[in-house]
Amino acid sequence: MGFADLSIAEIAADYSIPVEKVFSLCNQLGIAYKHQKTRLALEDAKAILSQIQILSETHPKGTSNLVGDTEVT
């Protein structure tokens, strides 16, 4: 399995979500990590990015964010 050369912190920053949300996705998907600088395997990174995209489509901007809080607009 190859590595995506992406860390949990980089994914959080790139998608403007809290690191804790990426940790939560890792836990839900059974992806092992030690800390926010953990480099992810390619398939693990793809799984997390897919989940982020699904969540962003399910909760468009102005309705709720990726951590489930309602935004006030």
Short mmCIF file of N, CA and C in Angstrom, two decimals:
data_model
loop_
_atom_site.label_atom_id
_atom_site.label_comp_id
_atom_site.label_asym_id
_atom_site.label_seq_id
_atom_site.Cartn_x
_atom_site.Cartn_y
_atom_site.Cartn_z
N MET A 1 0.86 -1.17 0.00
CA MET A 1 0.00 0.00 0.00
C MET A 1 0.90 1.23 0.00
N GLY A 2 0.62 2.18 -0.86
CA GLY A 2 1.41 3.41 -0.96
C GLY A 2 0.95 4.44 0.05
N PHE A 3 1.72 5.49 0.16
CA PHE A 3 1.36 6.56 1.07
C PHE A 3 0.97 7.80 0.28
N ALA A 4 -0.03 8.51 0.78
CA ALA A 4 -0.58 9.67 0.10
C ALA A 4 0.26 10.92 0.35
N ASP A 5 1.18 10.83 1.29
CA ASP A 5 1.99 11.97 1.70
C ASP A 5 1.11 13.11 2.22
N LEU A 6 0.04 12.74 2.89
CA LEU A 6 -0.85 13.70 3.54
C LEU A 6 -0.97 13.31 5.00
N SER A 7 -0.91 14.30 5.86
CA SER A 7 -1.13 14.04 7.27
C SER A 7 -2.57 14.41 7.63
N ILE A 8 -2.98 13.97 8.78
CA ILE A 8 -4.31 14.32 9.28
C ILE A 8 -4.44 15.84 9.40
N ALA A 9 -3.41 16.49 9.91
CA ALA A 9 -3.44 17.95 10.05
C ALA A 9 -3.56 18.65 8.70
N GLU A 10 -2.88 18.13 7.69
CA GLU A 10 -2.96 18.74 6.36
C GLU A 10 -4.35 18.59 5.76
N ILE A 11 -4.96 17.44 5.94
CA ILE A 11 -6.33 17.25 5.45
C ILE A 11 -7.27 18.22 6.14
N ALA A 12 -7.15 18.33 7.46
CA ALA A 12 -8.01 19.26 8.21
C ALA A 12 -7.83 20.69 7.71
N ALA A 13 -6.59 21.10 7.50
CA ALA A 13 -6.33 22.46 7.02
C ALA A 13 -6.86 22.67 5.61
N ASP A 14 -6.62 21.70 4.73
CA ASP A 14 -7.06 21.83 3.34
C ASP A 14 -8.57 21.94 3.21
N TYR A 15 -9.30 21.29 4.12
CA TYR A 15 -10.76 21.28 4.03
C TYR A 15 -11.41 22.14 5.10
N SER A 16 -10.61 22.91 5.83
CA SER A 16 -11.11 23.85 6.85
C SER A 16 -12.04 23.17 7.86
N ILE A 17 -11.59 22.03 8.36
CA ILE A 17 -12.35 21.32 9.38
C ILE A 17 -11.41 21.06 10.57
N PRO A 18 -11.97 20.88 11.74
CA PRO A 18 -11.13 20.62 12.91
C PRO A 18 -10.40 19.28 12.79
N VAL A 19 -9.20 19.22 13.32
CA VAL A 19 -8.43 17.97 13.34
C VAL A 19 -9.24 16.88 14.04
N GLU A 20 -9.99 17.26 15.06
CA GLU A 20 -10.79 16.29 15.81
C GLU A 20 -11.82 15.60 14.91
N LYS A 21 -12.34 16.32 13.92
CA LYS A 21 -13.30 15.71 12.99
C LYS A 21 -12.60 14.66 12.13
N VAL A 22 -11.37 14.94 11.71
CA VAL A 22 -10.62 13.95 10.93
C VAL A 22 -10.31 12.74 11.81
N PHE A 23 -9.97 12.97 13.09
CA PHE A 23 -9.76 11.87 14.03
C PHE A 23 -11.04 11.02 14.13
N SER A 24 -12.17 11.69 14.21
CA SER A 24 -13.45 10.99 14.30
C SER A 24 -13.70 10.13 13.06
N LEU A 25 -13.42 10.69 11.88
CA LEU A 25 -13.58 9.91 10.65
C LEU A 25 -12.63 8.72 10.64
N CYS A 26 -11.40 8.91 11.09
CA CYS A 26 -10.44 7.80 11.18
C CYS A 26 -11.00 6.70 12.07
N ASN A 27 -11.54 7.09 13.22
CA ASN A 27 -12.10 6.11 14.14
C ASN A 27 -13.27 5.36 13.51
N GLN A 28 -14.16 6.08 12.84
CA GLN A 28 -15.32 5.46 12.20
C GLN A 28 -14.91 4.49 11.11
N LEU A 29 -13.83 4.83 10.39
CA LEU A 29 -13.38 4.01 9.27
C LEU A 29 -12.35 2.96 9.69
N GLY A 30 -11.98 2.93 10.96
CA GLY A 30 -11.01 1.96 11.44
C GLY A 30 -9.58 2.23 10.97
N ILE A 31 -9.26 3.51 10.80
CA ILE A 31 -7.93 3.92 10.33
C ILE A 31 -7.07 4.26 11.55
N ALA A 32 -5.94 3.57 11.66
CA ALA A 32 -5.04 3.79 12.80
C ALA A 32 -4.26 5.09 12.62
N TYR A 33 -4.07 5.80 13.72
CA TYR A 33 -3.26 7.02 13.73
C TYR A 33 -2.71 7.21 15.13
N LYS A 34 -1.65 7.99 15.24
CA LYS A 34 -1.07 8.28 16.55
C LYS A 34 -1.27 9.74 16.94
N HIS A 35 -1.18 10.63 15.97
CA HIS A 35 -1.32 12.06 16.24
C HIS A 35 -1.64 12.76 14.93
N GLN A 36 -1.80 14.08 14.99
CA GLN A 36 -2.23 14.83 13.81
C GLN A 36 -1.20 14.87 12.70
N LYS A 37 0.05 14.53 12.98
CA LYS A 37 1.08 14.51 11.95
C LYS A 37 1.24 13.13 11.31
N THR A 38 0.39 12.19 11.70
CA THR A 38 0.44 10.85 11.13
C THR A 38 0.23 10.91 9.63
N ARG A 39 1.14 10.31 8.88
CA ARG A 39 1.02 10.21 7.42
C ARG A 39 0.09 9.04 7.10
N LEU A 40 -0.81 9.25 6.18
CA LEU A 40 -1.83 8.25 5.88
C LEU A 40 -1.49 7.44 4.63
N ALA A 41 -1.90 6.19 4.67
CA ALA A 41 -1.80 5.34 3.49
C ALA A 41 -2.75 5.91 2.43
N LEU A 42 -2.43 5.68 1.18
CA LEU A 42 -3.21 6.22 0.08
C LEU A 42 -4.69 5.85 0.19
N GLU A 43 -4.97 4.59 0.43
CA GLU A 43 -6.37 4.16 0.52
C GLU A 43 -7.08 4.78 1.71
N ASP A 44 -6.38 4.97 2.82
CA ASP A 44 -6.98 5.61 3.99
C ASP A 44 -7.30 7.08 3.72
N ALA A 45 -6.36 7.77 3.09
CA ALA A 45 -6.59 9.17 2.74
C ALA A 45 -7.78 9.30 1.79
N LYS A 46 -7.86 8.42 0.81
CA LYS A 46 -8.98 8.46 -0.15
C LYS A 46 -10.30 8.21 0.57
N ALA A 47 -10.32 7.31 1.53
CA ALA A 47 -11.55 7.03 2.27
C ALA A 47 -11.99 8.24 3.08
N ILE A 48 -11.04 8.89 3.73
CA ILE A 48 -11.36 10.09 4.52
C ILE A 48 -11.86 11.21 3.61
N LEU A 49 -11.18 11.44 2.50
CA LEU A 49 -11.59 12.50 1.58
C LEU A 49 -12.97 12.22 1.00
N SER A 50 -13.27 10.96 0.74
CA SER A 50 -14.60 10.60 0.24
C SER A 50 -15.67 10.93 1.28
N GLN A 51 -15.39 10.62 2.54
CA GLN A 51 -16.34 10.92 3.60
C GLN A 51 -16.54 12.42 3.76
N ILE A 52 -15.46 13.18 3.66
CA ILE A 52 -15.57 14.64 3.76
C ILE A 52 -16.44 15.18 2.63
N GLN A 53 -16.24 14.65 1.43
CA GLN A 53 -17.04 15.11 0.29
C GLN A 53 -18.51 14.74 0.49
N ILE A 54 -18.77 13.54 0.94
CA ILE A 54 -20.15 13.11 1.18
C ILE A 54 -20.81 14.01 2.23
N LEU A 55 -20.09 14.29 3.31
CA LEU A 55 -20.64 15.14 4.36
C LEU A 55 -20.89 16.56 3.88
N SER A 56 -19.99 17.07 3.04
CA SER A 56 -20.18 18.43 2.54
C SER A 56 -21.36 18.52 1.58
N GLU A 57 -21.62 17.45 0.85
CA GLU A 57 -22.78 17.43 -0.05
C GLU A 57 -24.07 17.25 0.73
N THR A 58 -24.02 16.49 1.82
CA THR A 58 -25.19 16.25 2.65
C THR A 58 -25.57 17.48 3.45
N HIS A 59 -24.55 18.26 3.83
CA HIS A 59 -24.77 19.46 4.64
C HIS A 59 -24.17 20.66 3.92
N PRO A 60 -24.89 21.18 2.91
CA PRO A 60 -24.35 22.34 2.18
C PRO A 60 -24.10 23.53 3.09
N LYS A 61 -23.21 24.40 2.66
CA LYS A 61 -22.86 25.59 3.43
C LYS A 61 -24.12 26.39 3.75
N GLY A 62 -24.21 26.83 4.98
CA GLY A 62 -25.37 27.60 5.39
C GLY A 62 -26.41 26.77 6.12
N THR A 63 -26.27 25.42 6.09
CA THR A 63 -27.21 24.59 6.83
C THR A 63 -26.55 24.00 8.06
N SER A 64 -25.46 23.30 7.88
CA SER A 64 -24.68 22.80 9.01
C SER A 64 -23.30 22.48 8.54
N ASN A 65 -22.36 22.42 9.47
CA ASN A 65 -20.99 22.16 9.08
C ASN A 65 -20.64 20.69 9.28
N LEU A 66 -19.39 20.34 9.04
CA LEU A 66 -18.98 18.94 9.10
C LEU A 66 -18.93 18.37 10.51
N VAL A 67 -18.99 19.20 11.52
CA VAL A 67 -19.00 18.68 12.87
C VAL A 67 -20.42 18.60 13.40
N GLY A 68 -21.40 18.90 12.58
CA GLY A 68 -22.79 18.73 12.95
C GLY A 68 -23.43 19.92 13.63
N ASP A 69 -22.74 21.02 13.75
CA ASP A 69 -23.31 22.20 14.36
C ASP A 69 -24.06 23.02 13.31
N THR A 70 -25.14 23.60 13.72
CA THR A 70 -25.92 24.43 12.81
C THR A 70 -25.29 25.82 12.74
N GLU A 71 -25.14 26.31 11.53
CA GLU A 71 -24.60 27.66 11.34
C GLU A 71 -25.74 28.65 11.32
N VAL A 72 -25.48 29.80 11.86
CA VAL A 72 -26.45 30.88 11.83
C VAL A 72 -26.05 31.81 10.71
N THR A 73 -26.96 32.01 9.75
CA THR A 73 -26.65 32.87 8.60
C THR A 73 -27.51 34.10 8.59
#
